[in-house]
C-alpha positions as MATLAB code, in Angstrom:
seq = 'XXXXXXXXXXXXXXXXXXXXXXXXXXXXXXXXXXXXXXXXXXXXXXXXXXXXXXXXXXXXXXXXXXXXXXXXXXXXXXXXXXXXXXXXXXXXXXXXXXXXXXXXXXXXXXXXXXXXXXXXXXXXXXXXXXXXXXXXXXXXXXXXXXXXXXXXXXXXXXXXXXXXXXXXXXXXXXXXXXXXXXXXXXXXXXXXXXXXXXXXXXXXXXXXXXXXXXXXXXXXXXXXXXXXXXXXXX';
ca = [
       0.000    0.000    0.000;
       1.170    3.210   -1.077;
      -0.091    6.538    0.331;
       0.897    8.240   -2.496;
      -2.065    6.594   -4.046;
      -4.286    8.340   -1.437;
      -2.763   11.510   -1.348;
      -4.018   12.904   -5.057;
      -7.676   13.121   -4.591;
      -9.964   15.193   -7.291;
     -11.028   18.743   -6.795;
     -14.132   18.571   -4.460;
     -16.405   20.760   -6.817;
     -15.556   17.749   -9.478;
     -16.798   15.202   -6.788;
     -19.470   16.850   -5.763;
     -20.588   17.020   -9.837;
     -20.484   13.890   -9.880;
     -22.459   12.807   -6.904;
     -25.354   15.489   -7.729;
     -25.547   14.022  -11.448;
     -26.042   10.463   -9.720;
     -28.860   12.380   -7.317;
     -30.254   13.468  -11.085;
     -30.827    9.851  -12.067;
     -32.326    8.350   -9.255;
     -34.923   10.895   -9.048;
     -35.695   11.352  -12.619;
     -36.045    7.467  -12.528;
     -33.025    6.291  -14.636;
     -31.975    4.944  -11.503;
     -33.569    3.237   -8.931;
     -32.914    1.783   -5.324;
     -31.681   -1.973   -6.196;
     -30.498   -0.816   -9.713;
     -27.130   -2.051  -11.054;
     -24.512    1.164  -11.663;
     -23.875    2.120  -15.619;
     -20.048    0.798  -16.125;
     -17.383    3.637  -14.763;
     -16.489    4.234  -18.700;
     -20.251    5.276  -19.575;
     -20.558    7.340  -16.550;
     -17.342    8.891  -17.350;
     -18.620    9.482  -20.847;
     -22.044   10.782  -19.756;
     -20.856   13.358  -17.052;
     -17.769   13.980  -19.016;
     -15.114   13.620  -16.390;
     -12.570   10.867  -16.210;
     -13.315    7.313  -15.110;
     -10.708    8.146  -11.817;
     -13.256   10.729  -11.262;
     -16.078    8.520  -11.233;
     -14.483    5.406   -9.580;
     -13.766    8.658   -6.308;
     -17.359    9.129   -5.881;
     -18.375    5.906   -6.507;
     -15.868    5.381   -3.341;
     -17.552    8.336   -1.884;
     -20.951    7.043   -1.732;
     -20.290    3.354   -1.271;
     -18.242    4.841    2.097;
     -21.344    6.691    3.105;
     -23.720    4.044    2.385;
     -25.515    5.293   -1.093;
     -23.836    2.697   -2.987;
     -22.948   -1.191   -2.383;
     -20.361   -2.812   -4.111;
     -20.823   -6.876   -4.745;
     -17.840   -8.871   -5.831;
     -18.322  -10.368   -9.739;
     -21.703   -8.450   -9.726;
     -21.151   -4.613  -10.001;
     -22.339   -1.481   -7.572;
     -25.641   -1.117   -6.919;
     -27.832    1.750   -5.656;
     -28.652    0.590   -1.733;
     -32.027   -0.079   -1.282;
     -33.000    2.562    1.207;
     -35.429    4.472   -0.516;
     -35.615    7.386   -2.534;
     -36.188   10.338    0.253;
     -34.055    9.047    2.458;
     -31.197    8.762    0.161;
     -31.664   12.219   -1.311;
     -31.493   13.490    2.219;
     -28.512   11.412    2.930;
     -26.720   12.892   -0.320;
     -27.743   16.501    0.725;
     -25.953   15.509    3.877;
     -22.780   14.452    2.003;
     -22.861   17.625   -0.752;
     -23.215   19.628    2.630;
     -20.090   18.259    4.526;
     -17.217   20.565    4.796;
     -13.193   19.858    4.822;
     -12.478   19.044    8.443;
      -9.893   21.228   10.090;
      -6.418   19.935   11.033;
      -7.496   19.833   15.073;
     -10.947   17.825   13.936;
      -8.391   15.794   12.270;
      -6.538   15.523   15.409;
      -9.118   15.142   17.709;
     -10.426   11.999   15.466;
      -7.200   10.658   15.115;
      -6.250   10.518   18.541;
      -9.765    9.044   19.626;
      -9.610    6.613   16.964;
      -6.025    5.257   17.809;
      -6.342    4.811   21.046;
      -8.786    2.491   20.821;
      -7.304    0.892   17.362;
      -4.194    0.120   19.595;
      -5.674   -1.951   21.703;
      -7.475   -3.982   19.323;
      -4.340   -4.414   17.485;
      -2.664   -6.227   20.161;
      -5.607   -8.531   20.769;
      -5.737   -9.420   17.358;
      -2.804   -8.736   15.771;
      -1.172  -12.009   13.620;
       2.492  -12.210   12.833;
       1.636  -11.096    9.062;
       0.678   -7.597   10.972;
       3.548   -7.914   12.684;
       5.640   -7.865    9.388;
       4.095   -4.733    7.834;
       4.280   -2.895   11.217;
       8.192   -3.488   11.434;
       8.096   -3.124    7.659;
       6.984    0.399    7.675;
       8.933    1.250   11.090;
      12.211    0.222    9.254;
      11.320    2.455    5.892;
      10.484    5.732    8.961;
      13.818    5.013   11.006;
      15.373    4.635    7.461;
      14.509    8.167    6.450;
      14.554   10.001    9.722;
      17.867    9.018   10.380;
      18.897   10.412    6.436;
      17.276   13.411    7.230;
      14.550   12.894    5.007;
      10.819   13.975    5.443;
       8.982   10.331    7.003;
       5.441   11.325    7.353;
       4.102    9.154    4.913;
       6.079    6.477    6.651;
       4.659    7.705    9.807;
       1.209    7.459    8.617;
       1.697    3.763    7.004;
       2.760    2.530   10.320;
      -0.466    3.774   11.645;
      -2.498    2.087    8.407;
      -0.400   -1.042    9.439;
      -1.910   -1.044   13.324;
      -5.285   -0.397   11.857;
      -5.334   -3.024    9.306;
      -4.630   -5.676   12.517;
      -7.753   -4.774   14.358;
      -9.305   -6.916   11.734;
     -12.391   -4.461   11.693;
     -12.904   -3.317    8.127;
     -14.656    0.196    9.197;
     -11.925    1.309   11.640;
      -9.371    0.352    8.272;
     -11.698    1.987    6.267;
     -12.140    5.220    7.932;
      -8.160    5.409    8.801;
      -7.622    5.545    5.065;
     -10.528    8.285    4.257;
      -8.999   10.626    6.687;
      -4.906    9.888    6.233;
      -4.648   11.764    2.959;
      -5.445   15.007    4.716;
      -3.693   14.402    7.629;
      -0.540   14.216    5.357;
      -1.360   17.022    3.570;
      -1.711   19.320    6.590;
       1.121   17.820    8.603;
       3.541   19.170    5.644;
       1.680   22.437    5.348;
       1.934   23.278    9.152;
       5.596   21.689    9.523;
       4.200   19.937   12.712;
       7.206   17.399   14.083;
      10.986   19.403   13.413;
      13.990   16.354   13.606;
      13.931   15.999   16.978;
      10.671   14.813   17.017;
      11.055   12.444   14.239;
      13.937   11.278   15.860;
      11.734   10.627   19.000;
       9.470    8.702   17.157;
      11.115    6.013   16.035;
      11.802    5.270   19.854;
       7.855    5.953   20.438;
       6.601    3.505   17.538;
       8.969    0.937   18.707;
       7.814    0.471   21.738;
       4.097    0.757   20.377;
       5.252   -2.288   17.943;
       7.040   -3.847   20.645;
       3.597   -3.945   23.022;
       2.058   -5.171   20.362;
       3.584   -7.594   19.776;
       3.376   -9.219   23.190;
      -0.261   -8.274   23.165;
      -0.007   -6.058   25.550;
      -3.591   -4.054   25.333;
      -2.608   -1.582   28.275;
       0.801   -0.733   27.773;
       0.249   -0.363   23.874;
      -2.679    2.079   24.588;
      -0.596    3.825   26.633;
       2.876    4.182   24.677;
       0.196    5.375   21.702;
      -1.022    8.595   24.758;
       2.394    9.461   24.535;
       2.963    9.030   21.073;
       0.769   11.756   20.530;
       1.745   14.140   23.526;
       3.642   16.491   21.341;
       0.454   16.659   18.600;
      -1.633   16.930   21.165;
       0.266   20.010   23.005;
       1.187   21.649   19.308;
      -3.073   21.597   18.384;
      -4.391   22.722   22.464;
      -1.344   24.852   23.239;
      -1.342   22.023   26.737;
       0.263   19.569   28.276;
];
């Protein structure tokens, strides 16, 4: 997994398009709830964006429910009913860019409990990609080189353990701006970097023994420093 791949998401006003065209169909009856998706080419050709375009707010939608994806079969428009999806999409058009400290704030909630699932369920092919990605961080902290991405693929690599497919899921819809504003606001200098490959060793290492307490808490003070730099406290 690359987060590179994550990182280059469409312009939101292309998204958002997108999704309102799809609103367009399934009220003017083209589509309805149950209905099989048109192919991402022909939507691509019929909205006139590209099919990486489309296949985004397919994502989009099948994230928040509009949309279900079945293996062999195709996506499908959830059966939920007509008002209540149009409400749901409203919803969705309406959401705004969350700020870097709603970022935080999630991210730090999230993790702490991620953690601990981790190390309950965490099998030794976890284990690999964990110690995988902490190698590729040290590697480029210690070079001098920028390691967020690293940083945040260590984090994908604890959430992808808890086995829990939402948790995995909603890691991956918020890294990409969490990247993004982490190299806009300069938030860990060396030091720091330096400090956390200690920190996400000993998070790997509690892990590893399964350690649900001390993992939770080696994550706390993981994020001590973002914590402090977002609430100005200790």
């Amino acid at each position: 997994m690359k987060v590179e791949t994550l990182v280059g998401n469409e312009n939101q006003e292309i998204q958002n398009s997108i999704i309102k065209q799809l609103k367009d169909l399934i009220n003017f009856k083209n589509l309805e709830p149950g209905d099989k998706l048109p192919s991402e080419r022909l939507l691509s050709e019929k909205f006139g964006v590209t099919r990486n375009s489309i296949r985004i707010a397919i994502q989009k939608l099948e994230f928040y429910g509009i949309l279900k994806s079945i293996p062999q079969s195709g996506t499908f428009v959830a059966n939920i009913g007509v008002i209540a999806m149009n409400g749901m999409i409203d919803d969705i058009l309406r959401l705004e860019s969350p700020d870097f400290k709603s970022l935080v704030e999630t991210r730090i909630l999230l993790e702490l409990k991620t953690v601990r699932l981790a190390a309950l369920r965490r099998t030794d092919e976890d284990l690999e990609l964990m110690k995988e990605a902490l190698d590729a961080y040290s590697e480029k902290v210690m070079s001098g080189q920028d390691a967020v991405q690293e940083d945040l693929l260590f984090h994908l690599a604890i959430a992808k353990a808890t086995r829990n497919r939402t948790i995995n899921t909603f890691m991956l819809t918020i890294t990409p701006q969490i990247i993004i504003d982490f190299e806009k606001h300069h938030v860990c200098d060396k030091s720091q970097a330096v400090q956390g490959i200690k920190e996400h060793t000993e998070i790997y290492e509690a892990i590893k023994k399964q350690d649900t307490k001390l993992a939770k808490q080696k994550m706390k003070d993981h994020f001590s420093v973002l914590y402090q730099y977002c609430y100005g406290v200790k």
